[in-house]
Short mmCIF file of C-alpha atoms in Angstrom, two decimals:
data_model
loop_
_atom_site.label_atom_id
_atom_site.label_comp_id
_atom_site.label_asym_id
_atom_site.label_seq_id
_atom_site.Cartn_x
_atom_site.Cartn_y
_atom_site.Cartn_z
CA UNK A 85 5.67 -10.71 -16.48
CA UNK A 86 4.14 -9.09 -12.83
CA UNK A 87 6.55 -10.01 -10.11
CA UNK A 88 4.40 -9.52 -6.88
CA UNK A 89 8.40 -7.91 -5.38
CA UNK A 90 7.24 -5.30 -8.17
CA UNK A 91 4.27 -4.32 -6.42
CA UNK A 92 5.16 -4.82 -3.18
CA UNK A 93 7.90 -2.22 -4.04
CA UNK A 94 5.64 0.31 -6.25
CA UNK A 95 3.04 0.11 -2.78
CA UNK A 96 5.87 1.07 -0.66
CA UNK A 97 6.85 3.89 -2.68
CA UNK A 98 3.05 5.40 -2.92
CA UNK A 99 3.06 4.97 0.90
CA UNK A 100 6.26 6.72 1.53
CA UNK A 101 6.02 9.55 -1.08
CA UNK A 102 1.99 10.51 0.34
CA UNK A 103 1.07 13.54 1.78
CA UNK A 104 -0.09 10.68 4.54
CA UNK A 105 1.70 9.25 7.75
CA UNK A 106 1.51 5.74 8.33
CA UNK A 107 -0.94 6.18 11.58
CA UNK A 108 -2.92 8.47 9.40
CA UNK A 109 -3.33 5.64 6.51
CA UNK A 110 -3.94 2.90 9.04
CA UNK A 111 -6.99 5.37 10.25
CA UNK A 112 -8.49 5.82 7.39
CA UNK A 113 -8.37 2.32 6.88
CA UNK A 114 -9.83 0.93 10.36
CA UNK A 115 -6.70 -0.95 10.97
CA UNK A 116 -3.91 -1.39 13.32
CA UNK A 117 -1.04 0.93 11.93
CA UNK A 118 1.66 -2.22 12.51
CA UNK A 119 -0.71 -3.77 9.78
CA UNK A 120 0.95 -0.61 7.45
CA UNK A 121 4.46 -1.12 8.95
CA UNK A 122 4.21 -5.37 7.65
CA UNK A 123 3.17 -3.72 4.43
CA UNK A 124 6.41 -1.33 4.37
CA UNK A 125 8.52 -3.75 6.01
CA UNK A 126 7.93 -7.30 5.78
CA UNK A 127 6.91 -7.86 2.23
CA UNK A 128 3.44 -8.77 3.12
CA UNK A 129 0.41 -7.79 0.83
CA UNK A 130 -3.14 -6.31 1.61
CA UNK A 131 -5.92 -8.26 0.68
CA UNK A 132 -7.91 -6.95 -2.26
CA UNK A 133 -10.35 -5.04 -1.04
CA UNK A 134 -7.84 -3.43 1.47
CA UNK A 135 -4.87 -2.96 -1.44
CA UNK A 136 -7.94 -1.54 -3.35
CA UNK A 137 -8.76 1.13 -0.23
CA UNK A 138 -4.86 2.14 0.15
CA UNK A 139 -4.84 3.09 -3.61
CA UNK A 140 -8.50 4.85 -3.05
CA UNK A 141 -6.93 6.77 0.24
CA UNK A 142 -3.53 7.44 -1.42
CA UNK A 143 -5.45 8.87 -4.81
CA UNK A 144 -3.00 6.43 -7.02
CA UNK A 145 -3.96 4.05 -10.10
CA UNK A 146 -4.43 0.49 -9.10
CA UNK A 147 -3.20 -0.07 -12.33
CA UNK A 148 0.37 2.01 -11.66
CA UNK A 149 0.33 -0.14 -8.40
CA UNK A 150 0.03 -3.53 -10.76
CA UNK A 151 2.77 -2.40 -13.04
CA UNK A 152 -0.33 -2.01 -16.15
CA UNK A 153 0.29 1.75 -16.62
#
């Protein structure tokens, strides 16, 4: 079974171990970068289409992100 703690954690990770700061992700993504720092610190999720960008930007499988791989 998916536990969304799962993917929360498996985001964090792909955030933290990119080649990317945090300012430099929220950039690329048009947002404000304490939008990446709820992502990294208060278990909150990006919407689709934004979870979907982050894995674009970060060059990592949505599918690793999910747990499917």
């Amino acid at each position: 079974m998916i536990e969304i703690s799962d993917i929360q954690r498996r985001l964090r990770e792909a955030i933290k171990t990119s080649p990317f700061s945090q300012r430099e992700i929220a950039e690329r993504l048009h947002v404000d970068p304490s939008t990446i720092t709820r992502y990294m610190r208060d278990d909150k999720f990006p919407s689709i289409d934004t979870f979907a960008n982050i894995c674009e930007i970060l060059d990592v499988s949505s599918d690793e992100i999910l747990g499917l791989k």
